């Protein structure tokens, strides 16, 4: 059961970073494309800018959940490191529970926000609901919750996991 | 009391080890419940925090820097710097500082600078007879230039934290002279230490080799021309220039340098995603936190508090410098910019200090924090790359801290160091 859950979290992590990575690449391509159209084709495109803003919201919230699993978020360990190991474990547990609580808030109030704005449309993309803009918040909250459950139940991914792979490792 | 609830919960959760971004989110929710604001409004602000086009400059600058760093740019800049200053006594330490200045023009990140330049320079300096600890100290302090010299993504974060009213271009231009001044102060220090300790002299590089090194480095340095030239000429916005720089960096790395393999690109993107996301989520939650802070009128209270201490701007700047230096020792740069800017900016502007000038003061302060124990991201990376302990660095790095503090004092009390260059371009 534990192994299956960890495997599912591996797949979710991969999905998060893949979508975030693709968003980053697409943003990197469409903005210069907008510049190219403006100066070389003399026909300014209105969509690259709002499309990039939508992508960066998706990028931020999905990748932030993945960052929790990879343990790369900026945190201050100065005070917890000074604690005796038993107390450190308790504080670590409380810290994860606080994160879980925030994630739960993100799910509940994020869904409410999506619901409230679902019937409005984005001016530049009339076929898209404004609710889409806020959807990454509850999704990120739900993903982070699942990663927190993994951490509390199974522990963080093993040090050899692909989650920690760096470009330098392959040279 | 309301301010105590907000700041108290923030510091409590940070001390518990909750990631700083999420601690800001939790504190914002606690604050919102305390003053009875709908939590939906906080969620709206959190999303709005990252819904800004100007913010996109951050991922693009990080990506361009990562492509250049992985694509062998550091090695080429070191070769070029060796041509320029390698033949002087203590030359390799000067090469290290100069390579950091040049690499700063591309990466905008002190940590990236330390890992890229340090990997090349520290072993090279040790082989040439320099103490390894000296090489580490030069590398980590030299890398702080990257925070000031454009394109600095921390300058973009400061601009956003200030409410987006300060132009990114003016901050980029303002960072040029403080960055160069920091480099110059380290060069002077390295020369003094080299003569005192008898560090070796390098050889003059023959002209054909020198030209080849300059040519190879030029490809990378054009990135800065694209960024600054594009912004100043009005051709691009800062975000567009960053995206164009990414595409350019990619083309140079894959088609000109050809040191990087196509199949390694997903890993580079993976790392960049992680680096960028931890900054972006900080900005998102800081936006919610800042919203609650503004509703509680916390910046106004802090301004009042500072003005009761003194109405002399030099005294206030001195106090703020001390505060930022202490905070910089305890916490990372991006969260501190996001937390401190909305609180301190009204204080300094009420005393007639230019926000661009204050931005430079803040960047140098927090840049020093990156190389000071116990919490210093650049210090950690430098120790790991140089295989030395933090205690060894702490015992020997004092002359470098003094040089940096002198530069901080100059930037703080001589506004022209930051403001003269932007004024040439009507900023």
XYZ file of C-alpha atoms in Angstrom:
598
model
C 0.000 0.000 0.000
C 2.772 2.411 1.016
C 4.820 1.577 -2.070
C 1.806 2.093 -4.338
C 1.078 5.496 -2.743
C 4.724 6.577 -3.079
C 4.663 5.492 -6.727
C 1.477 7.477 -7.316
C 3.129 10.526 -5.710
C 6.158 10.047 -7.994
C 3.795 10.138 -10.962
C 2.000 13.225 -9.607
C 5.317 14.979 -8.992
C 6.413 14.197 -12.531
C 3.104 15.495 -13.877
C 3.458 18.757 -11.884
C 7.025 19.482 -13.007
C 6.239 18.438 -16.586
C 3.284 20.816 -16.839
C 5.277 23.584 -15.108
C 8.309 22.953 -17.354
C 6.151 23.024 -20.488
C 4.504 26.260 -19.282
C 7.948 27.810 -18.806
C 9.088 26.766 -22.274
C 5.858 27.965 -23.920
C 6.124 31.359 -22.154
C 9.738 31.642 -23.272
C 8.698 31.088 -26.870
C 5.495 33.132 -27.130
C 6.842 36.380 -25.692
C 9.725 36.686 -28.188
C 7.171 35.644 -30.825
C 5.068 38.656 -29.792
C 8.132 40.909 -30.122
C 8.935 39.399 -33.533
C 5.396 40.011 -34.767
C 5.418 43.584 -33.442
C 8.684 44.630 -35.084
C 9.174 42.381 -38.056
C 5.639 41.593 -39.189
C 4.185 44.952 -38.096
C 1.217 43.172 -36.581
C 1.148 43.231 -32.788
C -0.459 40.156 -31.229
C -2.570 40.788 -28.121
C -2.574 37.214 -26.828
C 1.056 36.389 -25.806
C 0.963 38.656 -22.748
C -2.308 37.432 -21.138
C -1.530 33.847 -22.161
C 1.825 34.092 -20.370
C 0.142 35.457 -17.258
C -2.249 32.469 -17.234
C 0.665 30.097 -17.710
C 2.724 31.665 -14.927
C -0.158 31.168 -12.470
C -0.385 27.512 -13.490
C 3.405 27.207 -13.286
C 3.663 28.797 -9.828
C 1.059 26.758 -8.014
C 1.821 23.368 -9.579
C 5.593 23.747 -9.237
C 5.225 25.017 -5.651
C 3.478 21.768 -4.693
C 6.285 19.809 -6.396
C 8.868 21.923 -4.541
C 7.339 20.857 -1.230
C 7.901 17.216 -2.164
C 11.465 17.964 -3.302
C 12.069 19.848 -0.030
C 13.481 22.918 -1.759
C 11.233 25.654 -0.337
C 13.162 28.325 1.568
C 12.834 27.668 5.289
C 14.696 28.629 8.434
C 16.058 25.589 10.269
C 18.267 27.550 12.650
C 15.868 27.259 15.574
C 14.609 23.725 14.962
C 18.196 22.459 14.574
C 18.988 23.801 18.025
C 16.248 21.651 19.604
C 16.802 18.181 21.076
C 15.922 15.482 18.521
C 12.669 14.364 20.196
C 11.364 17.937 20.377
C 12.574 18.582 16.814
C 10.404 15.679 15.599
C 7.362 17.132 17.379
C 7.978 20.610 15.918
C 8.516 19.029 12.480
C 5.154 17.287 12.805
C 3.464 20.548 13.866
C 5.088 22.307 10.899
C 3.698 19.693 8.493
C 0.266 19.989 10.107
C 0.359 23.786 9.702
C 1.223 23.270 6.023
C -1.672 20.794 5.748
C -4.045 23.322 7.278
C -2.992 26.021 4.805
C -3.353 23.553 1.932
C -6.851 22.705 3.129
C -7.699 26.432 3.207
C -6.360 26.707 -0.343
C -8.654 23.875 -1.442
C -11.813 25.149 0.272
C -11.540 28.897 -0.372
C -9.856 28.360 -3.725
C -12.876 26.310 -4.886
C -15.200 29.037 -3.595
C -13.249 31.630 -5.577
C -13.397 29.479 -8.713
C -17.115 28.983 -8.183
C -17.756 32.726 -7.692
C -15.902 33.698 -10.866
C -16.843 30.745 -13.077
C -19.494 32.620 -15.065
C -17.218 35.536 -15.962
C -14.988 35.329 -19.029
C -11.426 36.509 -19.600
C -11.545 39.595 -21.864
C -8.697 38.441 -24.146
C -9.957 34.830 -24.279
C -13.777 34.945 -24.277
C -13.943 31.135 -24.457
C -12.173 30.838 -21.068
C -13.753 31.366 -17.665
C -12.098 33.654 -15.106
C -12.482 30.712 -12.733
C -9.708 28.952 -14.696
C -7.327 31.660 -13.454
C -7.946 30.666 -9.850
C -8.210 26.906 -10.382
C -4.465 26.295 -9.784
C -4.925 27.412 -6.128
C -7.202 24.555 -4.993
C -5.349 22.107 -7.253
C -2.033 23.109 -5.672
C -3.583 22.832 -2.196
C -4.859 19.316 -2.953
C -1.506 18.211 -4.392
C 0.410 19.619 -1.421
C -1.981 17.828 0.936
C -1.269 14.523 -0.831
C 2.487 15.140 -0.613
C 2.142 15.999 3.103
C 0.278 12.729 3.687
C 3.135 10.910 1.932
C 5.732 12.671 4.103
C 3.880 11.922 7.333
C 2.979 8.345 6.427
C 5.972 7.141 4.411
C 8.615 9.859 4.759
C 10.329 12.044 2.142
C 11.412 10.467 -1.185
C 14.689 8.511 -0.922
C 17.884 10.504 -1.545
C 18.410 8.623 -4.832
C 14.978 9.641 -6.172
C 14.806 11.503 -9.483
C 13.141 14.297 -7.521
C 16.601 15.492 -6.444
C 18.420 15.015 -9.759
C 20.483 18.000 -10.875
C 22.087 18.742 -14.251
C 25.526 18.475 -12.605
C 24.844 14.817 -11.708
C 25.059 13.763 -15.324
C 28.311 15.493 -16.306
C -2.295 43.925 18.929
C -3.386 43.209 15.328
C 0.198 43.731 14.122
C 1.444 41.436 16.855
C -0.946 38.691 15.711
C 0.207 39.009 12.090
C 3.952 39.309 12.684
C 3.916 36.998 15.709
C 2.270 34.183 13.766
C 4.653 34.772 10.836
C 7.763 34.477 13.000
C 6.329 31.577 15.007
C 5.682 29.486 11.891
C 9.027 30.462 10.341
C 10.794 29.427 13.563
C 8.909 26.114 13.465
C 10.532 25.381 10.113
C 7.436 25.960 7.958
C 8.658 27.140 4.520
C 8.770 30.953 4.618
C 6.300 31.299 1.718
C 3.710 29.113 3.420
C 4.371 30.783 6.795
C 3.399 34.079 5.140
C 0.257 32.407 3.780
C -0.712 31.033 7.195
C 0.010 34.398 8.888
C -2.136 36.152 6.254
C -5.022 33.784 6.973
C -4.614 34.192 10.752
C -4.515 37.984 10.280
C -7.565 37.895 7.990
C -9.564 35.913 10.546
C -8.421 38.285 13.298
C -9.670 41.406 11.505
C -12.627 39.553 9.990
C -11.757 39.698 6.296
C -13.234 37.004 3.986
C -10.600 34.341 3.298
C -11.702 34.319 -0.335
C -10.264 37.855 -0.598
C -6.903 36.581 0.657
C -6.952 33.781 -1.940
C -7.730 36.405 -4.604
C -4.715 38.473 -3.520
C -2.482 35.384 -3.475
C -3.393 34.651 -7.082
C -3.128 38.322 -8.084
C 0.412 38.345 -6.661
C 1.641 36.271 -9.586
C -0.750 37.584 -12.250
C 1.602 40.363 -13.333
C 3.375 40.442 -16.646
C 6.426 42.217 -15.173
C 6.902 39.287 -12.810
C 7.673 37.001 -15.732
C 11.107 38.606 -15.952
C 12.139 36.481 -12.956
C 11.680 33.010 -14.516
C 13.253 34.207 -17.757
C 16.336 35.698 -16.099
C 16.789 32.541 -14.013
C 16.379 30.334 -17.087
C 18.794 32.410 -19.199
C 21.353 32.283 -16.366
C 20.912 28.519 -15.953
C 21.357 27.897 -19.682
C 24.520 30.008 -19.753
C 25.910 28.474 -16.554
C 25.342 24.881 -17.701
C 26.492 25.694 -21.194
C 30.087 26.424 -20.171
C 29.857 30.193 -19.945
C 31.678 30.367 -16.583
C 34.763 28.644 -18.034
C 34.868 31.089 -20.943
C 34.448 34.141 -18.733
C 37.263 32.914 -16.479
C 39.482 32.530 -19.567
C 38.607 36.059 -20.669
C 39.182 37.494 -17.175
C 42.579 35.730 -17.075
C 43.561 37.617 -20.205
C 42.609 40.907 -18.574
C 44.098 40.614 -15.071
C 45.707 37.188 -14.705
C 49.300 38.456 -15.091
C 49.197 40.707 -11.973
C 50.423 39.473 -8.558
C 47.485 37.709 -6.968
C 46.081 37.646 -10.495
C 43.888 34.568 -10.073
C 41.997 36.195 -7.204
C 41.384 39.211 -9.455
C 40.323 36.845 -12.247
C 37.833 35.342 -9.795
C 36.339 38.763 -8.930
C 36.248 39.932 -12.555
C 34.706 36.655 -13.751
C 32.025 37.141 -11.086
C 31.330 40.669 -12.373
C 30.989 39.334 -15.916
C 28.968 36.304 -14.882
C 26.730 38.617 -12.839
C 25.873 40.355 -16.114
C 24.278 37.091 -17.200
C 23.060 35.168 -14.168
C 21.854 37.819 -11.706
C 22.196 35.250 -8.944
C 24.865 35.063 -6.267
C 24.314 31.344 -5.681
C 24.546 30.484 -9.392
C 27.660 32.650 -9.622
C 29.338 30.872 -6.689
C 28.597 27.384 -7.967
C 29.624 28.170 -11.553
C 32.693 30.351 -10.957
C 33.712 28.501 -7.791
C 33.782 25.134 -9.533
C 36.283 26.508 -12.054
C 38.258 28.976 -9.922
C 38.696 27.376 -6.491
C 40.619 24.280 -7.700
C 42.590 26.444 -10.158
C 43.611 28.897 -7.419
C 44.565 26.080 -5.064
C 46.752 24.428 -7.732
C 48.500 27.774 -8.287
C 49.406 28.016 -4.581
C 46.603 30.094 -3.071
C 45.112 28.884 0.223
C 41.820 27.149 -0.526
C 39.987 29.136 2.141
C 41.125 32.394 0.513
C 39.798 31.152 -2.837
C 36.422 30.346 -1.235
C 36.253 33.754 0.471
C 36.989 35.583 -2.798
C 34.441 33.484 -4.693
C 31.532 33.951 -2.311
C 32.046 37.666 -1.669
C 32.713 38.334 -5.361
C 29.434 36.633 -6.255
C 27.452 39.284 -4.346
C 28.110 41.565 -7.324
C 25.581 39.482 -9.275
C 22.817 40.764 -7.000
C 23.569 44.359 -7.944
C 24.815 44.207 -11.532
C 21.934 43.916 -14.020
C 20.012 41.736 -14.700
C 19.337 41.099 -11.023
C 16.140 39.167 -10.446
C 16.208 40.385 -6.848
C 15.847 43.916 -8.241
C 12.700 42.690 -10.037
C 11.410 41.245 -6.744
C 12.110 44.576 -5.012
C 10.242 46.446 -7.744
C 7.227 44.151 -7.271
C 7.417 44.323 -3.474
C 7.370 48.119 -3.778
C 4.031 47.830 -5.545
C 5.405 47.889 -9.085
C 5.780 51.686 -9.026
C 9.585 51.589 -9.374
C 10.793 50.881 -12.884
C 12.890 47.746 -13.257
C 15.112 49.549 -15.770
C 16.002 52.267 -13.240
C 16.871 49.601 -10.649
C 19.030 47.764 -13.187
C 20.912 50.956 -14.013
C 21.206 51.931 -10.349
C 22.889 48.600 -9.615
C 25.745 49.073 -12.072
C 27.991 51.349 -9.985
C 27.357 49.778 -6.567
C 28.144 46.404 -8.184
C 31.329 47.680 -9.775
C 32.291 49.465 -6.540
C 31.917 46.211 -4.655
C 34.080 44.456 -7.256
C 36.682 47.218 -7.036
C 36.828 47.050 -3.242
C 37.410 43.284 -3.426
C 40.084 43.763 -6.090
C 41.921 46.263 -3.848
C 41.652 43.885 -0.900
C 42.923 40.944 -2.984
C 45.891 43.026 -4.207
C 46.803 44.006 -0.644
C 46.515 40.415 0.593
C 48.435 39.095 -2.437
C 51.378 41.421 -1.787
C 51.306 40.786 1.951
C 51.162 36.991 1.604
C 53.245 36.648 -1.570
C 50.559 35.048 -3.725
C 51.767 34.042 -7.203
C 51.793 36.079 -10.404
C 50.238 34.671 -13.561
C 51.597 34.795 -17.107
C 50.650 37.205 -19.866
C 48.353 35.402 -22.319
C 49.671 35.498 -25.930
C 47.630 37.759 -28.255
C 46.019 35.061 -30.477
C 44.865 33.137 -27.408
C 43.657 36.365 -25.784
C 41.608 37.272 -28.866
C 40.086 33.803 -29.000
C 39.119 34.012 -25.285
C 37.586 37.466 -25.809
C 35.644 36.260 -28.844
C 34.210 33.262 -27.000
C 33.208 35.356 -23.969
C 31.657 38.021 -26.181
C 28.833 35.700 -27.254
C 27.709 35.421 -23.653
C 28.199 39.083 -22.823
C 25.902 40.075 -25.692
C 23.098 38.783 -23.429
C 23.556 41.868 -21.270
C 23.549 44.108 -24.335
C 20.232 42.549 -25.387
C 18.735 43.086 -21.954
C 19.949 46.599 -21.161
C 20.045 47.812 -24.754
C 16.543 46.475 -25.389
C 15.071 48.096 -22.289
C 16.856 51.451 -22.613
C 16.117 51.839 -26.307
C 12.446 51.151 -25.627
C 12.437 48.168 -27.976
C 11.532 45.696 -25.202
C 9.974 45.762 -21.780
C 12.082 44.138 -19.038
C 10.055 40.925 -19.338
C 10.386 40.803 -23.116
C 14.118 41.443 -22.925
C 14.452 38.580 -20.427
C 12.534 36.204 -22.715
C 14.568 37.239 -25.755
C 17.747 36.772 -23.676
C 16.579 33.222 -22.881
C 16.142 32.374 -26.537
C 19.512 33.975 -27.342
C 21.250 32.096 -24.485
C 19.722 28.857 -25.721
C 20.862 29.433 -29.318
C 24.412 30.404 -28.254
C 24.727 27.417 -25.914
C 23.337 24.811 -28.313
C 24.579 26.133 -31.651
C 27.739 28.153 -30.920
C 29.327 26.686 -27.768
C 27.810 23.223 -28.238
C 28.999 22.074 -24.788
C 25.544 21.016 -23.696
C 23.654 17.920 -24.812
C 20.042 18.144 -25.982
C 19.082 15.149 -23.853
C 20.216 17.005 -20.704
C 17.775 19.866 -21.278
C 14.862 18.294 -19.319
C 17.056 18.194 -16.199
C 18.008 21.821 -16.686
C 14.323 22.736 -16.987
C 13.561 20.574 -13.919
C 16.094 22.472 -11.830
C 14.953 25.842 -13.161
C 11.314 24.986 -12.391
C 12.263 24.280 -8.771
C 14.418 27.422 -8.436
C 11.803 29.704 -9.956
C 8.798 28.165 -8.186
C 10.199 28.754 -4.719
C 10.560 32.475 -5.534
C 7.187 32.752 -7.294
C 5.202 31.108 -4.507
C 6.934 33.456 -2.063
C 5.689 36.381 -4.137
C 2.182 34.903 -4.282
C 1.857 34.436 -0.517
C 3.683 37.719 0.191
C 0.965 39.432 -1.808
C -1.725 38.020 0.513
C 0.428 38.877 3.537
C 1.038 42.414 2.258
C -2.692 42.897 1.713
C -3.496 42.051 5.335
C -0.528 44.130 6.506
C -1.852 47.143 4.580
C -5.367 46.665 5.997
C -3.844 46.654 9.484
C -1.944 49.865 8.567
C 1.240 48.213 9.762
C 3.595 50.209 7.464
C 2.135 53.479 8.849
C 2.681 52.284 12.440
C 6.269 51.266 11.675
C 6.923 54.635 10.028
C 5.595 56.395 13.115
C 7.749 54.197 15.334
C 10.936 54.973 13.389
C 10.163 58.685 13.356
C 9.820 58.678 17.133
C 13.378 57.334 17.314
C 14.803 60.090 15.105
C 13.858 62.321 12.215
C 17.437 62.349 10.943
C 17.517 60.247 7.784
C 21.150 59.220 8.311
C 20.341 57.827 11.750
C 17.279 56.005 10.402
C 19.310 54.571 7.518
C 21.950 53.423 9.990
C 19.293 51.679 12.108
C 17.699 50.092 9.028
C 21.116 48.874 7.853
C 21.771 47.211 11.204
C 18.320 45.637 11.152
C 18.692 44.337 7.596
C 22.189 42.977 8.299
C 20.903 41.045 11.322
C 17.841 39.766 9.440
C 20.048 38.878 6.467
C 22.111 36.632 8.733
C 18.970 34.727 9.710
C 16.861 34.514 6.572
C 17.188 34.271 2.807
C 17.126 37.267 0.492
C 13.878 36.973 -1.500
C 11.549 36.526 1.508
C 13.226 39.412 3.319
C 12.791 41.717 0.326
C 9.122 40.759 0.153
C 8.520 41.163 3.898
C 10.655 44.261 4.585
C 10.028 46.407 1.504
C 6.353 47.217 2.142
C 7.193 47.960 5.802
C 10.382 50.005 5.386
C 9.784 51.794 2.092
C 7.170 54.196 3.545
C 9.634 54.982 6.375
C 12.452 55.988 4.045
C 10.296 57.767 1.489
C 8.784 59.868 4.295
C 12.358 61.055 4.943
C 12.883 61.968 1.297
C 15.040 58.971 0.346
C 14.681 57.825 -3.247
C 13.065 54.345 -3.495
C 15.630 53.305 -6.129
C 18.459 54.327 -3.793
C 16.824 52.401 -0.952
C 16.519 49.376 -3.227
C 20.292 49.328 -3.661
C 20.820 49.707 0.095
C 18.519 46.771 0.705
C 20.123 44.575 -1.968
C 23.651 45.127 -0.601
C 22.560 44.519 2.982
C 20.786 41.306 2.134
C 23.600 40.345 -0.260
C 26.008 40.514 2.680
C 23.508 38.337 4.539
C 23.942 35.666 1.863
C 27.610 35.235 2.809
C 27.259 35.418 6.595
C 26.604 32.532 8.976
C 24.427 30.988 10.290
C 22.028 31.232 7.301
C 23.655 32.196 4.033
C 22.734 30.386 0.824
C 25.867 31.569 -1.016
C 28.053 30.706 1.969
C 26.628 27.162 2.039
C 27.196 26.664 -1.684
C 30.721 28.155 -1.463
C 31.608 25.826 1.420
C 30.242 22.832 -0.500
C 32.060 23.719 -3.729
C 35.327 24.592 -1.931
C 35.051 21.656 0.509
C 35.715 23.834 3.539
C 33.732 24.234 6.753
C 31.638 27.249 7.658
C 33.821 27.760 10.756
C 36.950 28.031 8.569
C 35.238 30.674 6.461
C 33.924 32.546 9.520
C 37.452 32.746 10.978
C 39.085 34.172 7.843
C 36.484 36.151 5.934
C 36.544 39.297 8.120
C 38.627 41.500 5.780
C 36.080 40.788 3.044
C 33.179 41.701 5.316
C 34.920 44.999 6.139
C 35.326 45.769 2.416
C 31.626 45.028 1.849
C 30.549 47.158 4.811
C 32.592 50.095 3.453
C 30.774 49.748 0.121
C 27.443 49.516 1.965
C 28.258 52.746 3.825
C 29.182 54.497 0.574
C 26.009 53.362 -1.171
C 23.915 54.320 1.850
C 25.321 57.790 2.441
C 26.288 58.820 -1.100
C 23.056 58.505 -3.110
C 24.857 59.496 -6.322
C 26.613 56.093 -6.340
C 23.232 54.563 -7.152
C 21.330 57.449 -8.687
C 23.830 59.165 -10.959
C 23.864 56.506 -13.677
C 20.054 56.165 -14.011
C 19.812 59.987 -14.106
C 21.849 59.945 -17.337
C 18.975 58.023 -18.926
C 16.292 60.278 -17.404
C 15.218 57.754 -14.762
